[in-house]
Coordinates of C-alpha atoms and ligand atoms in Angstrom, one line a residue:
X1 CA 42.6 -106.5 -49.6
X2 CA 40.8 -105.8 -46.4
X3 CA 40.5 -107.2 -43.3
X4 CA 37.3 -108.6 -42.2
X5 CA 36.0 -109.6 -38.5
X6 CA 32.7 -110.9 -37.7
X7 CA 31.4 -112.7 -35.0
X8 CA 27.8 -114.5 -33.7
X9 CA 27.1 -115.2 -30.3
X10 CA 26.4 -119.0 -29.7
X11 CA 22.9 -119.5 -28.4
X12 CA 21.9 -122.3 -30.2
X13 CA 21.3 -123.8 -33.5
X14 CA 21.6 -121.3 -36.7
X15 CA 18.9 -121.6 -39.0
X16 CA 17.6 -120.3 -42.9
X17 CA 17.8 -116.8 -41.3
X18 CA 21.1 -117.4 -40.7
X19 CA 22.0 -118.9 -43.9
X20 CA 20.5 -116.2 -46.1
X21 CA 21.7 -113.2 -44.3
X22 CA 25.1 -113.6 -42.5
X23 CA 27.0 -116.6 -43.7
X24 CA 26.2 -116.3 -47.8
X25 CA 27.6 -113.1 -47.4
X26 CA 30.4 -114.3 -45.3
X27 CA 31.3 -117.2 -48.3
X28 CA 31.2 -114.2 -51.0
X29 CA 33.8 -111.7 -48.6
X30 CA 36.2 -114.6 -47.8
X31 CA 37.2 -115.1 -51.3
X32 CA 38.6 -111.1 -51.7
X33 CA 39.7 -110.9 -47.7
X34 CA 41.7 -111.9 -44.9
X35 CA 38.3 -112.8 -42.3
X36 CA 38.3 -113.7 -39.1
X37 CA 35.4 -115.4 -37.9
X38 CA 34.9 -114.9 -34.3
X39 CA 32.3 -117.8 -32.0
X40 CA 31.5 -114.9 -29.3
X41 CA 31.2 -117.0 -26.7
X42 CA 31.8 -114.6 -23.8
X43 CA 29.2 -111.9 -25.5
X44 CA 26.6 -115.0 -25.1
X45 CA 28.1 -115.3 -21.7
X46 CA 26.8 -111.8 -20.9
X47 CA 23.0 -112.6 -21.8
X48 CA 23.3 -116.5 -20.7
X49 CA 25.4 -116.0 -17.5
X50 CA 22.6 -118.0 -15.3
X51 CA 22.4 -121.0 -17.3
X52 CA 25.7 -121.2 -18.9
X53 CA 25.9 -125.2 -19.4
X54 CA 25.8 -125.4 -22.9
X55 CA 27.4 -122.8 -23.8
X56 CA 30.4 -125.3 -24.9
X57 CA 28.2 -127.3 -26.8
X58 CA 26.7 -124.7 -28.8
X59 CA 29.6 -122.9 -29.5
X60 CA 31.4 -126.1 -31.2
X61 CA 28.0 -126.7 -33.0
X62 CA 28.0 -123.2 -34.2
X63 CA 31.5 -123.6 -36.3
X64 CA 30.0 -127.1 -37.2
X65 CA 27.2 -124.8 -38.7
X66 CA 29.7 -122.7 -40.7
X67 CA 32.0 -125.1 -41.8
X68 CA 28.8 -127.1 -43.5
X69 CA 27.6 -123.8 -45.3
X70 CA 31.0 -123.3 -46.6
X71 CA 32.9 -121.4 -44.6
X72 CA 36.6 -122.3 -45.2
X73 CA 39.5 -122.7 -42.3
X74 CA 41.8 -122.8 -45.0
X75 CA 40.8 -119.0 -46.3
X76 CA 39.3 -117.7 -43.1
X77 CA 40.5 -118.0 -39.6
X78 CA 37.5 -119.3 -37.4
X79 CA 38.4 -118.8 -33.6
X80 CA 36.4 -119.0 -30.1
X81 CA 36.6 -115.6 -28.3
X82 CA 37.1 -116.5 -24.7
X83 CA 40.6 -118.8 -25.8
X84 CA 42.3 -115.8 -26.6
X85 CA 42.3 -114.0 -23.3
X86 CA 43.7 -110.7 -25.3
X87 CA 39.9 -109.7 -26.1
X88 CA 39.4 -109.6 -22.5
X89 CA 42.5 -107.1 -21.3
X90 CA 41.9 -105.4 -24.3
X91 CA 38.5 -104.7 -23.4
X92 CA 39.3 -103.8 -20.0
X93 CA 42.3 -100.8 -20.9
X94 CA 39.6 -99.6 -24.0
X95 CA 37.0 -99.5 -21.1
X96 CA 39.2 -96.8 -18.9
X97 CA 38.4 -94.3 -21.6
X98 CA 35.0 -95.6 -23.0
X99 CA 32.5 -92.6 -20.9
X100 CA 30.1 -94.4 -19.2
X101 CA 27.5 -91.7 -21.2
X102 CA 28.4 -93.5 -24.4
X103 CA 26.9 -96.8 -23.0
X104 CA 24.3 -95.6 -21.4
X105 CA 22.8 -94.0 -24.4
X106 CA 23.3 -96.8 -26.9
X107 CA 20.4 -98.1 -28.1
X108 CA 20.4 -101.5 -28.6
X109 CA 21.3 -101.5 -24.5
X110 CA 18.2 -99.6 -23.9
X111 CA 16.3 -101.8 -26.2
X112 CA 17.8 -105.2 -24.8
X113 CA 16.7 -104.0 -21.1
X114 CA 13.6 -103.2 -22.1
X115 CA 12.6 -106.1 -24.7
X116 CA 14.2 -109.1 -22.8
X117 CA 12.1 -110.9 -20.1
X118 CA 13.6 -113.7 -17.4
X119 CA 16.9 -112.4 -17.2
X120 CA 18.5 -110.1 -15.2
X121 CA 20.5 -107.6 -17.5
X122 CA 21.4 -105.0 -15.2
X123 CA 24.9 -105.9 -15.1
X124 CA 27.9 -104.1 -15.1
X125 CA 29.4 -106.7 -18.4
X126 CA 25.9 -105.8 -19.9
X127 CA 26.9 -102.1 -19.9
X128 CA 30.0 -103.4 -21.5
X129 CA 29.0 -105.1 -24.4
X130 CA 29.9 -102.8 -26.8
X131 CA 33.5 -102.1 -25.4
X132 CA 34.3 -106.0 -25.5
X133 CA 32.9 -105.9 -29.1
X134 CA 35.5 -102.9 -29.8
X135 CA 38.1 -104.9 -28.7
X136 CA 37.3 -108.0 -30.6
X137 CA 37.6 -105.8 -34.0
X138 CA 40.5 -103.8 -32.8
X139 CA 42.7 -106.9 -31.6
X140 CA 42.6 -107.4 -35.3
X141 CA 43.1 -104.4 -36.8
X142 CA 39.6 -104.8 -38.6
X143 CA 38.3 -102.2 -41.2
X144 CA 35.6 -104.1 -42.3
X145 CA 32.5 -105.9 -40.1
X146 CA 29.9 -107.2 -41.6
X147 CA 26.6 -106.7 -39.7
X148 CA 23.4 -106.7 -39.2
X149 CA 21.4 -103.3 -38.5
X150 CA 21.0 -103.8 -34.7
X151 CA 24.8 -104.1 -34.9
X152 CA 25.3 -100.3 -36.4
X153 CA 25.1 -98.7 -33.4
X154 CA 27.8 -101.1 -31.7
X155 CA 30.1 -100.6 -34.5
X156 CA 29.4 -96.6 -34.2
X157 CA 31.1 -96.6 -30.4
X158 CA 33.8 -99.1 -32.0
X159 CA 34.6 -95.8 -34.0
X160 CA 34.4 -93.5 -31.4
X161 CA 36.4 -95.3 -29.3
X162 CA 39.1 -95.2 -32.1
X163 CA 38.8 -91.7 -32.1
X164 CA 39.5 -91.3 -28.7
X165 CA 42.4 -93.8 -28.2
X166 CA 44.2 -91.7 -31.0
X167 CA 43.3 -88.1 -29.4
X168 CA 44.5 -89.4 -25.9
X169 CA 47.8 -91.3 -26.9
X170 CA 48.4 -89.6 -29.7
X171 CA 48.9 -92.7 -32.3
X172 CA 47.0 -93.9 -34.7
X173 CA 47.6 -97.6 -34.4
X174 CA 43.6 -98.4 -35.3
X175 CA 41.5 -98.1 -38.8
X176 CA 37.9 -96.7 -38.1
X177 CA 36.4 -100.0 -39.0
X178 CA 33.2 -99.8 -41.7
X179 CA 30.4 -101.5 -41.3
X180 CA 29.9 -103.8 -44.2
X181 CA 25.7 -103.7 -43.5
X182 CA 23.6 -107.5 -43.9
X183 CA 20.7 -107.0 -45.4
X184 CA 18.3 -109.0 -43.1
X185 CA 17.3 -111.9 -44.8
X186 CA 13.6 -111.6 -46.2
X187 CA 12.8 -115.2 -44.7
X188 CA 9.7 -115.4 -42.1
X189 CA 9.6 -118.3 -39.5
X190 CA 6.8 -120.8 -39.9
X191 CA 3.9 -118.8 -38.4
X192 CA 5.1 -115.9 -40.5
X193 CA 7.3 -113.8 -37.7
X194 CA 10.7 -112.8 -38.1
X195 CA 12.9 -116.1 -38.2
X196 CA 13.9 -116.7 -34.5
X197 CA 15.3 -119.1 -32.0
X198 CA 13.2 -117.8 -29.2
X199 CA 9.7 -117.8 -31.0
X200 CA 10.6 -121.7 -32.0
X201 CA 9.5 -120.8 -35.8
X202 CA 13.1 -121.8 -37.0
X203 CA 14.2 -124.2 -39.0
X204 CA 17.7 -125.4 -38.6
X205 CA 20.6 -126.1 -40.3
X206 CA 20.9 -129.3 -37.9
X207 CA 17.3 -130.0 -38.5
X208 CA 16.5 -133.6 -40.0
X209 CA 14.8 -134.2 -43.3
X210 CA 11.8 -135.5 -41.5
X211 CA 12.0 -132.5 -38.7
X212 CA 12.2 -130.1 -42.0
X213 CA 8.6 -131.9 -43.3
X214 CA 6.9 -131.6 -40.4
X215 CA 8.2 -128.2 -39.9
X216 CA 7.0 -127.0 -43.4
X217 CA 4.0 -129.4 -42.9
X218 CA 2.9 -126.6 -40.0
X219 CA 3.6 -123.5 -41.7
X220 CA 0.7 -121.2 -42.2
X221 CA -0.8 -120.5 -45.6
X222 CA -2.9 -117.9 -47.3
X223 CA -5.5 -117.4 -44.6
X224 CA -8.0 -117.0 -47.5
X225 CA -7.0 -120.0 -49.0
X226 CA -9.6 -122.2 -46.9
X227 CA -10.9 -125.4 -48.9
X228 CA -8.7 -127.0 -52.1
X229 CA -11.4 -125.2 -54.6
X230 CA -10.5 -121.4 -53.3
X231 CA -7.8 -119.9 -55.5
X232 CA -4.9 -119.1 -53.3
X233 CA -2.8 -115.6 -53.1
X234 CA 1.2 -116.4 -53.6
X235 CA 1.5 -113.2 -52.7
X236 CA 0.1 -113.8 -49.5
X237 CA 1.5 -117.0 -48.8
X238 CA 4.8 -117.3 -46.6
X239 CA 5.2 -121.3 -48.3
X240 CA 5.1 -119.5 -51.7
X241 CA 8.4 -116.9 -50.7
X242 CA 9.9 -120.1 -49.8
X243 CA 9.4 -121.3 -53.3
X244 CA 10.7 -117.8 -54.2
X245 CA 14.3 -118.4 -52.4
X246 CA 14.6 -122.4 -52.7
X247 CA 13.2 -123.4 -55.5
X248 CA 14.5 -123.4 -59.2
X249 CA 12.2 -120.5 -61.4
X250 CA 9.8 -123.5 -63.3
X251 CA 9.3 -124.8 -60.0
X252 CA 7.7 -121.8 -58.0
X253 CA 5.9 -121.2 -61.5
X254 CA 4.5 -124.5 -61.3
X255 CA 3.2 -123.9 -57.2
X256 CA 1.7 -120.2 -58.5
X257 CA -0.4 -122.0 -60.7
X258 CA -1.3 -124.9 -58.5
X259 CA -2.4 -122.0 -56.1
X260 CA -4.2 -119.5 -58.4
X261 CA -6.1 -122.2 -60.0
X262 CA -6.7 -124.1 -57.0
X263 CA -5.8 -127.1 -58.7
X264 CA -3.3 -128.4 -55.7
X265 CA -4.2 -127.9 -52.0
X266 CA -2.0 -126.4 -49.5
X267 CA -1.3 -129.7 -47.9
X268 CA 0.5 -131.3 -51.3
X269 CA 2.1 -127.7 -52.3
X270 CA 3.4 -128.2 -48.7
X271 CA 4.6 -131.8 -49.4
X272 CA 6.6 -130.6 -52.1
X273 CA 8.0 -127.6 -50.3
X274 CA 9.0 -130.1 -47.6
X275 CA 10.9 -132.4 -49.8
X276 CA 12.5 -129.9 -51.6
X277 CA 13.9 -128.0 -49.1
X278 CA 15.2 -131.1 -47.5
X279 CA 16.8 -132.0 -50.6
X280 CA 18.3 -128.6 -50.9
X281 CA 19.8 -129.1 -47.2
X282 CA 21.3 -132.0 -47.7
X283 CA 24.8 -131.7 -48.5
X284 CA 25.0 -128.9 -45.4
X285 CA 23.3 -132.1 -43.4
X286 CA 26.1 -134.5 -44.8
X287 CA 29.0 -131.8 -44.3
X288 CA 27.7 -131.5 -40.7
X289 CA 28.1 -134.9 -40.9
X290 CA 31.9 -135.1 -41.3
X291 CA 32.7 -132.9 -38.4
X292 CA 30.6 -134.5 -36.1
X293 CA 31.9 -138.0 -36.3
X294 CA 35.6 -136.4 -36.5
X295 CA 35.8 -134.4 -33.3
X296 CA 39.7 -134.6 -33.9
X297 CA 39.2 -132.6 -37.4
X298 CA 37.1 -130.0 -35.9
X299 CA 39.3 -129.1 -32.7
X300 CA 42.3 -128.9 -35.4
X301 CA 40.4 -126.6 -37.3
X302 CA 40.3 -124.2 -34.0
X303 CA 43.6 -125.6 -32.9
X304 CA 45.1 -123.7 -36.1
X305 CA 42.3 -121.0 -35.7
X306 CA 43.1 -119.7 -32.4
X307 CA 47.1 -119.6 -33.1
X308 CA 46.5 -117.5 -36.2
X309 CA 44.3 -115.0 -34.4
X310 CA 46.7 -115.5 -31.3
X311 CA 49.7 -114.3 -33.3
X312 CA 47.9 -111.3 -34.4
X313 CA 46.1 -110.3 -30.9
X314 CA 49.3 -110.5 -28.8
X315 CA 51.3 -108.4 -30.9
X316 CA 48.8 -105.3 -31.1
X317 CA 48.3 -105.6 -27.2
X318 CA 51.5 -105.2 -27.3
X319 CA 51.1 -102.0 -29.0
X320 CA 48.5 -100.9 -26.8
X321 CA 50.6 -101.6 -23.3
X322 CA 53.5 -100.0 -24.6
X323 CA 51.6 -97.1 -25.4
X324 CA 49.9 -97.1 -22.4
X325 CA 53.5 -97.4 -20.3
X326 CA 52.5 -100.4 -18.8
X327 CA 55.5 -102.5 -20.6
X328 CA 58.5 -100.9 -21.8
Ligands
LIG1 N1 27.3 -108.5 -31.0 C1 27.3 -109.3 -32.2 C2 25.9 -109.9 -32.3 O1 25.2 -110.1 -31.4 C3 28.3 -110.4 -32.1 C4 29.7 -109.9 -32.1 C5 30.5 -109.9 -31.0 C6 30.4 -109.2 -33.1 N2 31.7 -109.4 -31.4 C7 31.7 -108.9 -32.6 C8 30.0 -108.9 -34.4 C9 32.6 -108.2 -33.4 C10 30.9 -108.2 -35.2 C11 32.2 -107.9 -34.7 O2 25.5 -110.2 -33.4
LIG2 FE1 0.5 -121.2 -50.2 FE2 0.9 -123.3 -51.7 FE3 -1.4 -123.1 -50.3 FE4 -0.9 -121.5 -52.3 S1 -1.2 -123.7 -52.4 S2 -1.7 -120.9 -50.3 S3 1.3 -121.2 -52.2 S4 0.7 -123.3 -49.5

């Protein structure tokens, strides 16, 4: 039985991307592992430092999020990153012998720079990002992080840094954790992009039944699809993939042939989408339910989170001082 860490920045509401990449995989490993489920709140920090005043909110919403998809406190320890200050002296000592090279080359670093408009990135924590997200799987003794591909290259300095701990001191107190790799979900957005937050093509766990209508309502169909009469192209069709992951086999059977032999239009095929997907949200939307009228439940969930991942993070700083002769 391995150990598993994972974490997921808190920048707002989680969505179907969400669902069908990281936390269905995160259900399957928690019934073969110890996990640790990490809100990193301080990594959002790094991105969100200007305009931190939700950050709290977001981060409680986000283990809200994961609890209603099934993620269990009593198998999995679910923790916030910034209450267990050991992630932060951790990441400090690992970033004495992190080279500055290794950051500057990462990719995802140059990529962030480049890609990321309105916010000033040039930071010395941004530099860091990668040694805070060492310390976070090392704290626990981690081999196994499930991740997505823009995460590979994070997790590949997470290694080296192992590598060098143990040539320096000698000790090999650290596994070289594995990347366990999360196939990107195959879901679009509504206007057919890459599911996101920032394009505002999501939709949400948290989302409503009627906000999931209207969402679906405004998704775009087969282009070539352009009065009822025209045959339609499932293939083409991002409403039709949605079929494909949500709805039971006779179902999307039932919307190929509405669409090929144009005998529904797009607006009814949509209609049933809509109310299908709502339906298949529900019990998330009820679970939600529970923890937000019971704020008591859910800071006892993290109550008992953060001493289980407490216990373990102060003893192998422990580890790490002594080695480092700064206790005896
Ligand atoms: N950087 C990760 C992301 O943006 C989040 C993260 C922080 C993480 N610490 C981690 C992921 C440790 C895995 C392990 O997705
Ligand atoms: Fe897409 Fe349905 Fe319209 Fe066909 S009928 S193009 S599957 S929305």
């Amino acid at each position: 039985m391995g150990r598993v860490l994972s974490g997921m920045r808190p920048t707002g509401p989680l969505h179907l991307g969400h669902l069908l990449g990281a936390l269905d995989n995160w259900k399957a490993l928690q019934e073969a592992h110890e996990c640790f489920f990490m809100v990193a709140d301080l990594h959002a920090l790094m991105g969100e430092y200007e305009n931190p005043a939700q950050l709290r909110s977001f981060s409680r919403q986000m283990v809200i999020d994961w609890l209603a998809c099934g993620i269990d406190p009593k198998q999995s320890t679910l923790f916030i990153q910034s209450e267990i200050p050991e992630h932060a002296e951790l990441a400090l000592i690992l970033g004495m012998l992190t080279p500055l090279g290794w950051l500057e080359r990462n990719p995802t670093y140059k990529d962030q720079l480049r890609e990321i408009e309105g916010r000033d990135l040039t930071t010395y924590a941004f530099l860091g990002y990668p040694v805070l997200q060492a310390a976070d799987i090392l704290l626990y003794k981690a081999d196994r992080v499930p991740v997505g591909e823009d995460q590979l290259a994070h997790l590949e300095l997470t290694r080296e840094i192992v590598r060098r701990f143990k040539f320096l001191y000698k000790k090999d107190i650290f596994p070289e954790p594995e990347a366990l790799l999360t196939k990107s979900s195959r879901i679009l957005g509504t206007d057919r992009r890459k599911m996101s937050k920032s394009y505002g093509n999501a939709i949400n766990l948290s989302d409503d039944e009627e906000t999931i209508r209207k969402k679906v309502q405004s998704m775009i169909t087969d282009p070539r699809r352009l009065k009822v009469s025209d045959p339609g192209h499932p293939a083409d069709c991002n409403v039709f993939s949605y079929y494909g992951l949500f709805a039971e086999a006779a179902k999307a059977a039932e919307a190929r042939d509405w669409c090929e032999n144009a005998k529904k239009g797009c607006t009814d095929c949509k209609r049933e989408l809509g109310g299908l997907l709502a339906e298949k949200l529900r019990p998330i939307r009820e679970k939600r339910k529970i923890y937000e009228n019971d704020e008591k439940l859910l800071e006892s969930i993290l109550a008992e989170g953060q001493a289980r991942a407490s216990a373990v993070a102060r003893r192998t700083l422990q580890e790490v001082k002594k080695l480092l002769h700064l206790i005896p």
